[in-house]
Coordinates of C-alpha atoms in Angstrom, one line a residue:
M1 CA 0.0 0.0 0.0
P2 CA 1.5 3.4 -1.0
S3 CA 2.5 5.7 1.9
E4 CA -0.3 8.2 1.1
W5 CA -2.9 5.6 1.6
R6 CA -4.4 4.5 5.0
E7 CA -6.3 1.5 6.1
T8 CA -9.6 2.0 7.9
T9 CA -13.3 1.0 7.7
L10 CA -15.8 2.0 5.1
G11 CA -17.9 3.6 7.9
E12 CA -14.9 5.9 8.6
V13 CA -14.8 7.0 5.0
V14 CA -18.5 7.7 4.3
N15 CA -21.8 7.4 6.1
L16 CA -24.4 5.4 4.2
K17 CA -28.1 5.9 4.8
R18 CA -31.2 4.1 3.7
G19 CA -33.3 5.9 1.0
F20 CA -36.9 7.1 1.4
D21 CA -40.3 5.6 0.5
L22 CA -42.2 7.2 -2.4
P23 CA -45.0 5.1 -3.8
A24 CA -46.0 5.8 -7.4
K25 CA -49.4 7.3 -6.4
Q26 CA -47.6 9.9 -4.3
R27 CA -45.3 11.2 -7.0
T28 CA -45.9 14.5 -8.8
K29 CA -44.5 15.3 -12.2
G30 CA -41.3 17.2 -11.9
G31 CA -37.6 17.3 -12.8
V32 CA -36.1 15.7 -9.8
P33 CA -34.7 12.2 -10.5
I34 CA -35.9 9.3 -8.4
V35 CA -33.0 6.9 -8.0
S36 CA -33.8 3.2 -7.4
S37 CA -31.3 0.3 -7.0
S38 CA -31.2 0.1 -10.8
G39 CA -30.7 3.9 -11.4
V40 CA -33.0 6.7 -12.3
S41 CA -36.4 5.1 -12.6
D42 CA -38.8 8.2 -12.5
Y43 CA -39.1 11.9 -11.7
H44 CA -40.7 13.9 -8.9
C45 CA -41.2 17.5 -7.9
E46 CA -39.3 17.3 -4.7
A47 CA -35.7 16.3 -3.8
K48 CA -34.6 14.7 -0.6
V49 CA -30.8 14.9 -1.0
K50 CA -28.6 17.6 -2.3
A51 CA -26.1 17.0 -5.1
P52 CA -23.5 15.8 -5.7
G53 CA -24.7 12.4 -4.5
V54 CA -23.7 8.7 -4.7
V55 CA -26.3 5.9 -4.5
T56 CA -26.1 2.2 -4.5
G57 CA -28.6 -0.7 -4.2
R58 CA -29.7 -1.9 -0.8
Y59 CA -32.3 -4.4 -1.8
G60 CA -33.2 -6.2 -5.0
T61 CA -30.5 -5.1 -7.4
I62 CA -27.2 -4.6 -5.6
G63 CA -23.7 -3.8 -6.8
Q64 CA -24.4 -0.9 -9.1
V65 CA -23.3 2.6 -8.1
F66 CA -24.8 5.9 -9.5
F67 CA -23.4 9.4 -9.4
C68 CA -26.1 12.2 -9.1
E69 CA -25.1 15.6 -10.4
Q70 CA -28.4 17.2 -9.4
D71 CA -30.6 17.1 -6.3
F72 CA -32.4 13.7 -6.1
W73 CA -34.7 11.4 -4.3
P74 CA -33.1 8.0 -3.3
L75 CA -35.8 5.3 -3.0
N76 CA -35.9 3.0 0.0
T77 CA -34.4 0.2 -2.0
T78 CA -31.1 2.1 -2.0
L79 CA -28.3 3.4 0.2
F80 CA -27.0 6.9 -0.4
V81 CA -24.0 8.7 1.0
E82 CA -25.3 11.0 3.7
D83 CA -21.8 12.2 4.7
F84 CA -18.7 12.1 2.5
K85 CA -16.6 13.1 5.6
G86 CA -14.3 15.4 3.5
N87 CA -13.6 12.9 0.8
D88 CA -14.0 13.6 -2.9
P89 CA -17.6 12.7 -4.0
K90 CA -16.6 11.6 -7.5
F91 CA -13.8 9.5 -6.0
I92 CA -16.3 7.9 -3.6
F93 CA -18.5 7.0 -6.6
Y94 CA -15.6 5.1 -8.3
F95 CA -14.4 3.7 -4.9
L96 CA -17.7 2.1 -4.1
K97 CA -17.7 0.4 -7.5
T98 CA -14.8 -1.7 -6.2
V99 CA -16.7 -2.8 -3.1
D100 CA -17.9 -6.4 -3.3
F101 CA -21.5 -5.8 -2.1
F102 CA -22.4 -9.4 -2.8
A103 CA -20.0 -10.4 0.0
Y104 CA -22.2 -8.5 2.4
S105 CA -25.5 -9.8 1.0
D106 CA -27.7 -11.7 3.4
K107 CA -28.0 -14.7 1.0
A108 CA -31.8 -14.4 1.0
A109 CA -33.8 -15.1 -2.2
V110 CA -33.8 -11.4 -3.0
P111 CA -30.3 -9.9 -2.5
G112 CA -29.9 -7.2 0.1
V113 CA -27.2 -5.5 2.2
N114 CA -27.2 -4.0 5.6
R115 CA -25.5 -0.6 5.9
N116 CA -24.2 -1.3 9.4
H117 CA -22.5 -4.5 8.1
L118 CA -21.1 -2.5 5.1
H119 CA -19.7 0.1 7.5
T120 CA -17.4 -2.5 9.1
A121 CA -15.7 -3.4 5.7
R122 CA -11.9 -2.9 5.8
V123 CA -10.8 -0.5 3.1
Q124 CA -7.7 1.4 1.9
I125 CA -8.1 5.1 1.1
P126 CA -5.7 7.6 -0.4
D127 CA -5.3 11.2 0.6
E128 CA -7.5 13.9 -0.8
K129 CA -5.1 15.0 -3.5
T130 CA -4.7 11.5 -4.8
Q131 CA -8.5 11.0 -4.6
T132 CA -9.1 14.1 -6.8
E133 CA -6.4 12.9 -9.4
I134 CA -8.0 9.5 -9.6
A135 CA -11.5 10.8 -10.0
Q136 CA -10.4 13.3 -12.7
T137 CA -8.6 10.6 -14.6
L138 CA -11.5 8.2 -14.6
G139 CA -13.9 11.1 -15.3
V140 CA -12.0 11.9 -18.5
L141 CA -12.9 8.4 -19.8
D142 CA -16.5 8.6 -18.6
D143 CA -16.9 12.0 -20.2
K144 CA -15.6 10.7 -23.6
I145 CA -18.0 7.7 -23.3
A146 CA -20.9 10.0 -22.6
L147 CA -20.0 12.2 -25.6
L148 CA -19.8 9.3 -27.9
H149 CA -23.3 8.2 -26.8
E150 CA -24.7 11.7 -27.2
T151 CA -23.2 11.9 -30.7
N152 CA -24.8 8.6 -31.6
A153 CA -28.2 9.7 -30.3
T154 CA -28.0 12.8 -32.6
L155 CA -26.8 10.7 -35.6
E156 CA -29.6 8.2 -35.2
A157 CA -32.2 11.0 -34.9
I158 CA -30.9 12.4 -38.2
A159 CA -31.2 9.0 -39.9
Q160 CA -34.7 8.5 -38.5
A161 CA -35.8 12.0 -39.5
L162 CA -34.7 11.4 -43.1
F163 CA -36.4 8.0 -43.2
K164 CA -39.7 9.5 -42.0
S165 CA -39.5 12.4 -44.4
W166 CA -38.9 10.2 -47.4
F167 CA -40.8 6.9 -46.7
V168 CA -43.6 7.8 -44.3
D169 CA -44.5 11.4 -45.0
F170 CA -43.3 11.2 -48.7
D171 CA -42.2 14.9 -48.5
P172 CA -40.2 15.0 -51.7
V173 CA -43.0 13.4 -53.7
R174 CA -45.6 15.6 -52.1
A175 CA -43.5 18.7 -52.9
K176 CA -43.2 17.7 -56.6
A177 CA -46.9 16.9 -56.8
E178 CA -47.6 20.4 -55.6
G179 CA -45.2 22.0 -58.0
R180 CA -42.6 22.8 -55.4
D181 CA -38.9 21.9 -55.2
P182 CA -38.3 19.3 -52.5
E183 CA -36.5 20.7 -49.5
G184 CA -33.2 19.4 -48.2
V185 CA -32.2 17.4 -51.3
T186 CA -30.1 18.2 -54.3
P187 CA -31.8 18.5 -57.7
E188 CA -30.1 15.2 -58.7
V189 CA -31.7 13.4 -55.7
A190 CA -35.0 15.1 -56.3
D191 CA -35.1 13.8 -59.8
Q192 CA -35.2 10.2 -58.5
F193 CA -38.6 10.8 -56.8
P194 CA -41.9 10.5 -58.7
S195 CA -44.3 13.4 -58.7
E196 CA -47.5 11.4 -58.3
F197 CA -49.2 9.1 -55.9
E198 CA -51.1 5.9 -56.5
D199 CA -53.5 3.8 -54.4
S200 CA -52.2 0.9 -52.3
E201 CA -53.1 -1.1 -49.2
L202 CA -51.4 1.6 -47.2
G203 CA -53.3 4.4 -49.0
G204 CA -51.5 6.7 -51.4
I205 CA -47.9 5.8 -52.0
P206 CA -45.4 7.3 -54.5
K207 CA -46.1 6.0 -58.1
G208 CA -43.9 3.1 -59.0
W209 CA -43.2 2.1 -55.4
R210 CA -44.8 -1.0 -53.8
T211 CA -46.0 -2.1 -50.4
T212 CA -44.4 -5.0 -48.6
S213 CA -44.7 -6.6 -45.1
V214 CA -42.1 -6.1 -42.5
Y215 CA -41.8 -9.9 -42.5
D216 CA -40.9 -10.0 -46.2
L217 CA -38.1 -7.6 -45.7
A218 CA -35.8 -10.2 -44.1
E219 CA -35.4 -13.6 -42.6
Y220 CA -36.0 -13.6 -38.9
V221 CA -34.0 -16.3 -37.0
N222 CA -35.2 -16.9 -33.5
G223 CA -32.7 -17.8 -30.8
A224 CA -32.5 -21.1 -29.0
A225 CA -34.0 -21.9 -25.6
Y226 CA -31.7 -21.1 -22.8
K227 CA -31.4 -24.6 -21.4
A228 CA -30.4 -25.9 -24.9
F229 CA -27.1 -24.1 -24.5
A230 CA -26.2 -26.0 -21.3
P231 CA -25.1 -22.7 -19.7
N232 CA -22.0 -22.4 -17.6
T233 CA -20.7 -19.7 -15.3
E234 CA -17.0 -20.4 -16.0
S235 CA -16.8 -18.3 -19.2
R236 CA -16.3 -21.4 -21.3
G237 CA -17.3 -21.0 -24.9
L238 CA -19.3 -18.0 -26.1
P239 CA -21.6 -15.7 -24.1
I240 CA -25.3 -16.4 -24.3
I241 CA -27.0 -13.2 -25.5
K242 CA -30.3 -12.5 -23.8
I243 CA -32.2 -9.2 -23.6
A244 CA -30.1 -8.2 -20.6
E245 CA -27.0 -8.5 -22.7
L246 CA -28.6 -6.4 -25.5
K247 CA -29.0 -3.6 -23.0
A248 CA -25.9 -3.8 -20.8
G249 CA -23.5 -5.9 -22.9
V250 CA -21.6 -8.9 -21.7
T251 CA -21.1 -8.6 -17.9
S252 CA -20.0 -10.8 -15.0
Q253 CA -23.6 -12.0 -14.8
T254 CA -23.6 -13.3 -18.4
A255 CA -23.7 -17.1 -18.8
Y256 CA -21.6 -18.9 -21.4
S257 CA -22.0 -22.0 -23.5
D258 CA -19.3 -24.4 -25.0
K259 CA -21.9 -26.7 -26.5
E260 CA -21.9 -27.2 -30.3
M261 CA -25.0 -25.4 -31.6
P262 CA -26.3 -24.8 -35.1
E263 CA -24.5 -21.9 -36.8
K264 CA -27.8 -20.0 -37.2
Y265 CA -27.7 -19.2 -33.5
R266 CA -24.2 -17.6 -33.7
I267 CA -24.2 -13.9 -33.8
Q268 CA -21.4 -11.5 -34.9
A269 CA -20.6 -7.9 -34.4
G270 CA -22.8 -5.8 -36.7
D271 CA -25.8 -8.2 -36.7
I272 CA -29.2 -6.6 -36.5
L273 CA -31.1 -8.1 -33.5
F274 CA -34.8 -7.6 -32.7
S275 CA -36.1 -8.4 -29.2
W276 CA -39.7 -9.4 -29.8
S277 CA -40.7 -10.5 -26.3
G278 CA -40.5 -8.9 -22.9
N279 CA -41.5 -5.7 -21.2
P280 CA -43.3 -3.7 -23.9
E281 CA -41.8 -0.4 -22.7
T282 CA -38.2 -1.4 -22.2
S283 CA -37.5 -4.7 -24.0
I284 CA -39.1 -4.6 -27.4
D285 CA -36.5 -2.9 -29.5
T286 CA -34.0 -3.2 -32.4
F287 CA -30.2 -3.3 -31.8
V288 CA -27.0 -3.6 -33.8
W289 CA -24.8 -6.0 -31.8
P290 CA -21.5 -4.2 -31.1
H291 CA -19.6 -7.0 -29.3
S292 CA -17.8 -10.1 -30.5
A293 CA -19.4 -13.4 -31.3
G294 CA -22.1 -14.9 -29.0
W295 CA -25.0 -17.4 -29.0
L296 CA -28.5 -16.0 -29.6
N297 CA -31.1 -16.8 -26.9
Q298 CA -34.8 -17.2 -27.5
H299 CA -37.1 -14.1 -27.7
I300 CA -34.6 -12.4 -30.0
F301 CA -34.6 -12.5 -33.8
R302 CA -31.4 -12.2 -35.8
V303 CA -32.5 -10.2 -38.8
I304 CA -30.9 -11.3 -42.0
V305 CA -31.9 -8.9 -44.8
N306 CA -32.7 -10.4 -48.2
D307 CA -30.6 -7.9 -50.1
A308 CA -27.4 -6.4 -48.6
Q309 CA -28.3 -3.0 -50.1
E310 CA -31.5 -3.0 -48.1
R311 CA -29.8 -3.4 -44.7
V312 CA -29.8 0.4 -44.1
F313 CA -33.5 0.6 -45.0
V314 CA -34.6 -2.4 -43.0
L315 CA -32.8 -1.1 -39.8
Q316 CA -34.5 2.2 -40.1
V317 CA -37.9 0.5 -40.7
L318 CA -37.6 -1.6 -37.5
R319 CA -36.5 1.5 -35.5
H320 CA -39.3 3.6 -36.9
L321 CA -41.8 1.0 -35.9
R322 CA -40.6 0.6 -32.3
P323 CA -43.7 2.4 -30.9
V324 CA -46.0 0.2 -33.0
F325 CA -44.2 -2.9 -31.8
S326 CA -44.5 -1.8 -28.2
G327 CA -48.2 -1.1 -28.7
I328 CA -48.7 -4.6 -30.1
A329 CA -46.8 -6.2 -27.2
R330 CA -48.7 -4.1 -24.7
N331 CA -52.1 -5.4 -26.1
K332 CA -50.9 -8.9 -25.6
Q333 CA -49.2 -8.3 -22.3
T334 CA -49.6 -11.0 -19.6
T335 CA -47.7 -11.1 -16.3
G336 CA -45.7 -8.0 -17.4
L337 CA -44.5 -9.5 -20.7
G338 CA -45.7 -8.8 -24.2
H339 CA -44.9 -10.3 -27.6
V340 CA -44.7 -9.4 -31.2
T341 CA -45.4 -12.4 -33.4
I342 CA -44.6 -13.4 -36.9
A343 CA -48.3 -12.9 -37.7
D344 CA -48.0 -9.3 -36.5
M345 CA -45.0 -8.7 -38.8
K346 CA -46.8 -10.2 -41.7
R347 CA -49.7 -7.7 -41.1
L348 CA -47.4 -4.6 -40.8
L349 CA -46.9 -3.0 -44.2
V350 CA -44.4 -0.4 -45.3
A351 CA -43.8 1.5 -48.6
M352 CA -40.9 0.1 -50.5
P353 CA -39.1 2.6 -52.8
D354 CA -37.7 1.8 -56.2
R355 CA -33.9 1.0 -56.5
A356 CA -33.0 4.6 -57.5
V357 CA -34.5 6.2 -54.4
L358 CA -33.3 3.3 -52.2
G359 CA -29.7 3.9 -53.5
Q360 CA -29.9 7.6 -52.7
F361 CA -31.0 6.8 -49.1
V362 CA -28.3 4.2 -48.7
D363 CA -25.7 6.8 -49.9
L364 CA -26.8 9.3 -47.3
V365 CA -27.5 7.0 -44.3
A366 CA -25.0 4.2 -44.6
P367 CA -22.1 6.5 -43.5
I368 CA -24.2 7.6 -40.5
Q369 CA -24.8 4.0 -39.5
R370 CA -21.1 3.2 -39.9
R371 CA -20.2 6.2 -37.7
V372 CA -22.6 5.1 -35.0
F373 CA -21.2 1.6 -35.0
E374 CA -17.6 2.9 -34.8
N375 CA -18.5 5.3 -32.0
E376 CA -20.1 2.4 -30.1
Q377 CA -17.0 0.3 -30.6
Q378 CA -14.8 3.1 -29.3
A379 CA -17.1 3.6 -26.3
L380 CA -16.8 -0.1 -25.5
N381 CA -13.1 0.0 -25.7
L382 CA -13.0 3.0 -23.3
T383 CA -15.3 1.3 -20.9
E384 CA -13.1 -1.8 -20.9
L385 CA -10.0 0.4 -20.3
R386 CA -11.8 2.2 -17.4
D387 CA -12.9 -1.0 -15.8
T388 CA -9.4 -2.4 -16.1
L389 CA -7.8 0.7 -14.5
L390 CA -10.5 1.1 -11.8
P391 CA -9.4 -1.6 -9.3
R392 CA -5.7 -1.0 -9.9
L393 CA -6.0 2.7 -9.3
M394 CA -8.2 2.1 -6.2
S395 CA -5.6 -0.3 -4.8
G396 CA -2.7 2.0 -5.4
K397 CA -1.1 -0.5 -7.9
F398 CA -1.2 2.1 -10.7
R399 CA -0.2 5.7 -10.3
I400 CA -1.7 8.5 -12.4
P401 CA 1.6 9.5 -14.2
E402 CA 2.1 5.9 -15.2
I403 CA -1.2 5.7 -17.2
Q404 CA -1.6 9.4 -18.3
E405 CA -0.2 8.8 -21.8
A406 CA -2.5 5.8 -22.3
I407 CA -5.5 7.8 -21.3
E408 CA -4.6 10.7 -23.6
E409 CA -4.1 8.3 -26.5
A410 CA -7.4 6.5 -25.9
T411 CA -9.5 9.7 -25.7
A412 CA -7.7 11.6 -28.5

């Protein structure tokens, strides 16, 4: 242990306190985040704790740690830092990430930790100057990761806006039909659009285009049943990709399989995945898998487009229809889970452009989708670097000057 570090108990470093009850019926719409053991879960009009704050799970979901930059309401399923005792709040956020909360769980069916038990944990803590240096260094990585995600949100919004304008609202065709020049496109692109509509099952669509079902746009390969993989927890083989992995990536909770399975269940980075079963609000969605190979679990389709040129179009179709898919699943919801079936996908129709317009769309949106994927890959690499450095910095094994160059190169 470096000389500037001291050994003590967690209770001497911070004082943890249980959060507060706030039933849904007592909540009033506002801008104050309500923090549960899984993170921000809702908003309210009143705060209980001043920022900056640090929150972790007390009951149900434990092990995750959240930093609050604005005043907040920690729920009773959480513990929050009531007193930082002069320590750097951002450092404490990273420091608590290295605490093995499961070692202090009471082993009940639902995981839970007792703050008094946690306060007795033996820890090593550096002086305030070192705390600030560590927090700032890790913060640089987190800021870069957040920036990449914000950039992707903007890029995806641009792609969706263009898709809606061309293939849902038919803006260029409508403009030409009304004798106006289409907005936002070059004359060369505008020339590819017809100037008339014709009747179809969807109503009026651009002349020369056709309707097609979502089902006919691609082949949808459902994943295998979880038990069929003979899952193991020793990281043997490939990770099994469930909806949890689609949202959070491969984690320490992910099961693996080294069983020989049909190749149709193997997914690769860049594959389009559509989760068709689960919570209608949070699980029904379309993803581009950014990680390395894995096995596809049931309740998720691997979407294999019929024509490589149509991949850009199909991805935007599925993302545009997310509210529709959620509505379908909500109407079939039982015990909290809803489903989108093949029959539903056969009923859902979209307007399919001719090859000329499709080609123009691909030329504009394919670079956006590539940039989004590259950003996601970079964010994953930075996350891996941060998670590698975190325990070593917190134990004093790495010093800031030793890793500064690597940080600068990674975030350049």
